[in-house]
C-alpha atoms as an extended CHARMM CRD file, in Angstrom:
* protein
*
        78  EXT
         1         1  MET       CA            -72.4430000000       23.6430000000       -7.4770000000  PROA      1               0.0000000000
         2         2  ILE       CA            -72.1470000000       26.0510000000       -4.5740000000  PROA      2               0.0000000000
         3         3  LEU       CA            -68.4650000000       25.1630000000       -4.1770000000  PROA      3               0.0000000000
         4         4  HSD       CA            -67.7910000000       25.9470000000       -7.8610000000  PROA      4               0.0000000000
         5         5  ARG       CA            -69.5430000000       29.3010000000       -7.6440000000  PROA      5               0.0000000000
         6         6  ALA       CA            -67.6560000000       30.0940000000       -4.4220000000  PROA      6               0.0000000000
         7         7  LEU       CA            -64.4060000000       29.3410000000       -6.1960000000  PROA      7               0.0000000000
         8         8  GLN       CA            -65.3580000000       31.7100000000       -8.9630000000  PROA      8               0.0000000000
         9         9  ILE       CA            -66.2860000000       34.4910000000       -6.5190000000  PROA      9               0.0000000000
        10        10  ILE       CA            -63.0710000000       34.0530000000       -4.5290000000  PROA      10              0.0000000000
        11        11  GLY       CA            -61.0930000000       34.0910000000       -7.7690000000  PROA      11              0.0000000000
        12        12  ALA       CA            -62.8040000000       37.2820000000       -8.9240000000  PROA      12              0.0000000000
        13        13  LEU       CA            -62.1130000000       39.0020000000       -5.6010000000  PROA      13              0.0000000000
        14        14  ALA       CA            -58.4760000000       37.8300000000       -5.7310000000  PROA      14              0.0000000000
        15        15  LEU       CA            -58.1880000000       39.1660000000       -9.2810000000  PROA      15              0.0000000000
        16        16  LEU       CA            -59.4680000000       42.5390000000       -8.1630000000  PROA      16              0.0000000000
        17        17  ALA       CA            -56.9360000000       42.5650000000       -5.3120000000  PROA      17              0.0000000000
        18        18  CYS       CA            -54.1530000000       41.7440000000       -7.7950000000  PROA      18              0.0000000000
        19        19  LEU       CA            -55.3050000000       44.5010000000      -10.1230000000  PROA      19              0.0000000000
        20        20  ASN       CA            -55.2110000000       46.9100000000       -7.1660000000  PROA      20              0.0000000000
        21        21  LEU       CA            -51.6980000000       45.7210000000       -6.3090000000  PROA      21              0.0000000000
        22        22  ALA       CA            -50.5790000000       46.1940000000       -9.9200000000  PROA      22              0.0000000000
        23        23  PHE       CA            -52.0420000000       49.7000000000       -9.8850000000  PROA      23              0.0000000000
        24        24  GLN       CA            -50.0910000000       50.4700000000       -6.7110000000  PROA      24              0.0000000000
        25        25  ALA       CA            -46.9200000000       49.4260000000       -8.5590000000  PROA      25              0.0000000000
        26        26  THR       CA            -47.3370000000       52.3330000000      -11.0060000000  PROA      26              0.0000000000
        27        27  PRO       CA            -46.5000000000       55.9940000000      -10.5420000000  PROA      27              0.0000000000
        28        28  TRP       CA            -50.2410000000       56.8020000000      -10.5370000000  PROA      28              0.0000000000
        29        29  GLY       CA            -51.0200000000       54.5440000000       -7.6160000000  PROA      29              0.0000000000
        30        30  GLY       CA            -47.8020000000       54.5630000000       -5.6340000000  PROA      30              0.0000000000
        31        31  ASP       CA            -44.3780000000       56.1630000000       -5.2710000000  PROA      31              0.0000000000
        32        32  GLY       CA            -43.0850000000       54.8990000000       -8.6070000000  PROA      32              0.0000000000
        33        33  TRP       CA            -42.5880000000       51.7860000000      -10.6660000000  PROA      33              0.0000000000
        34        34  SER       CA            -42.1780000000       48.7000000000       -8.5530000000  PROA      34              0.0000000000
        35        35  ARG       CA            -41.1110000000       45.6310000000      -10.5310000000  PROA      35              0.0000000000
        36        36  ALA       CA            -41.4160000000       43.3800000000       -7.4590000000  PROA      36              0.0000000000
        37        37  ARG       CA            -45.0000000000       44.3770000000       -6.8310000000  PROA      37              0.0000000000
        38        38  MET       CA            -45.8450000000       44.0170000000      -10.4930000000  PROA      38              0.0000000000
        39        39  LEU       CA            -44.3860000000       40.4810000000      -10.5480000000  PROA      39              0.0000000000
        40        40  TYR       CA            -46.2710000000       39.5920000000       -7.3360000000  PROA      40              0.0000000000
        41        41  ALA       CA            -49.5000000000       40.9340000000       -8.8060000000  PROA      41              0.0000000000
        42        42  GLY       CA            -49.0050000000       38.9870000000      -11.9910000000  PROA      42              0.0000000000
        43        43  ALA       CA            -48.3310000000       35.7070000000      -10.1460000000  PROA      43              0.0000000000
        44        44  GLY       CA            -51.4020000000       36.2300000000       -8.0070000000  PROA      44              0.0000000000
        45        45  GLY       CA            -53.4780000000       37.0910000000      -11.0650000000  PROA      45              0.0000000000
        46        46  VAL       CA            -52.5620000000       33.8080000000      -12.7020000000  PROA      46              0.0000000000
        47        47  SER       CA            -53.6620000000       31.9220000000       -9.5710000000  PROA      47              0.0000000000
        48        48  ALA       CA            -56.9150000000       33.9410000000       -9.4280000000  PROA      48              0.0000000000
        49        49  LEU       CA            -57.6680000000       33.1420000000      -13.0750000000  PROA      49              0.0000000000
        50        50  ALA       CA            -57.0200000000       29.4720000000      -12.3500000000  PROA      50              0.0000000000
        51        51  LEU       CA            -59.5930000000       29.5620000000       -9.5690000000  PROA      51              0.0000000000
        52        52  ILE       CA            -62.1420000000       31.1420000000      -11.8780000000  PROA      52              0.0000000000
        53        53  ALA       CA            -61.4340000000       28.5230000000      -14.5650000000  PROA      53              0.0000000000
        54        54  ILE       CA            -61.6620000000       25.5860000000      -12.1330000000  PROA      54              0.0000000000
        55        55  GLY       CA            -65.0540000000       26.8280000000      -10.9120000000  PROA      55              0.0000000000
        56        56  GLY       CA            -66.2340000000       27.2800000000      -14.4770000000  PROA      56              0.0000000000
        57        57  LEU       CA            -65.1710000000       23.7550000000      -15.4120000000  PROA      57              0.0000000000
        58        58  GLY       CA            -67.0680000000       22.3750000000      -12.4410000000  PROA      58              0.0000000000
        59        59  VAL       CA            -70.2320000000       24.2510000000      -13.3720000000  PROA      59              0.0000000000
        60        60  ALA       CA            -69.8650000000       23.1240000000      -17.0230000000  PROA      60              0.0000000000
        61        61  LEU       CA            -69.3970000000       19.4770000000      -15.9570000000  PROA      61              0.0000000000
        62        62  ARG       CA            -72.4480000000       19.6500000000      -13.7330000000  PROA      62              0.0000000000
        63        63  ARG       CA            -74.5470000000       20.9820000000      -16.6320000000  PROA      63              0.0000000000
        64        64  GLN       CA            -73.2560000000       18.3020000000      -18.9780000000  PROA      64              0.0000000000
        65        65  GLN       CA            -74.0850000000       15.5880000000      -16.4800000000  PROA      65              0.0000000000
        66        66  SER       CA            -77.6680000000       16.8530000000      -16.0860000000  PROA      66              0.0000000000
        67        67  ARG       CA            -78.0650000000       16.9330000000      -19.8870000000  PROA      67              0.0000000000
        68        68  LEU       CA            -76.6870000000       13.4340000000      -20.1670000000  PROA      68              0.0000000000
        69        69  ASP       CA            -79.0800000000       12.2350000000      -17.4840000000  PROA      69              0.0000000000
        70        70  GLU       CA            -81.9830000000       13.7920000000      -19.3960000000  PROA      70              0.0000000000
        71        71  ILE       CA            -80.9340000000       12.1070000000      -22.6070000000  PROA      71              0.0000000000
        72        72  ILE       CA            -80.6010000000        8.7430000000      -20.8900000000  PROA      72              0.0000000000
        73        73  ARG       CA            -84.0260000000        9.1770000000      -19.3160000000  PROA      73              0.0000000000
        74        74  ARG       CA            -85.6040000000        9.9610000000      -22.6600000000  PROA      74              0.0000000000
        75        75  LEU       CA            -83.9130000000        6.9710000000      -24.3120000000  PROA      75              0.0000000000
        76        76  ASP       CA            -85.1730000000        4.6790000000      -21.5740000000  PROA      76              0.0000000000
        77        77  GLN       CA            -88.7450000000        5.8300000000      -22.1530000000  PROA      77              0.0000000000
        78        78  ARG       CA            -88.6910000000        4.4790000000      -25.7280000000  PROA      78              0.0000000000
């Protein structure tokens, strides 16, 4: 569970870094439009979102397993 939450936190931090990089690729945050930086930020953003999703799937699977264990325990009591 801790690993999954750590993946989500790392993914969120990476996504913020990619958003900062994308902002720096604009005239408001840098010298002008930089297509290379924008592409690099987009590719990193996809990876960051994947980390967040993997962590979310792990958390959801853990919750489902605990619910299944509870259902099995209640069925065994009957």
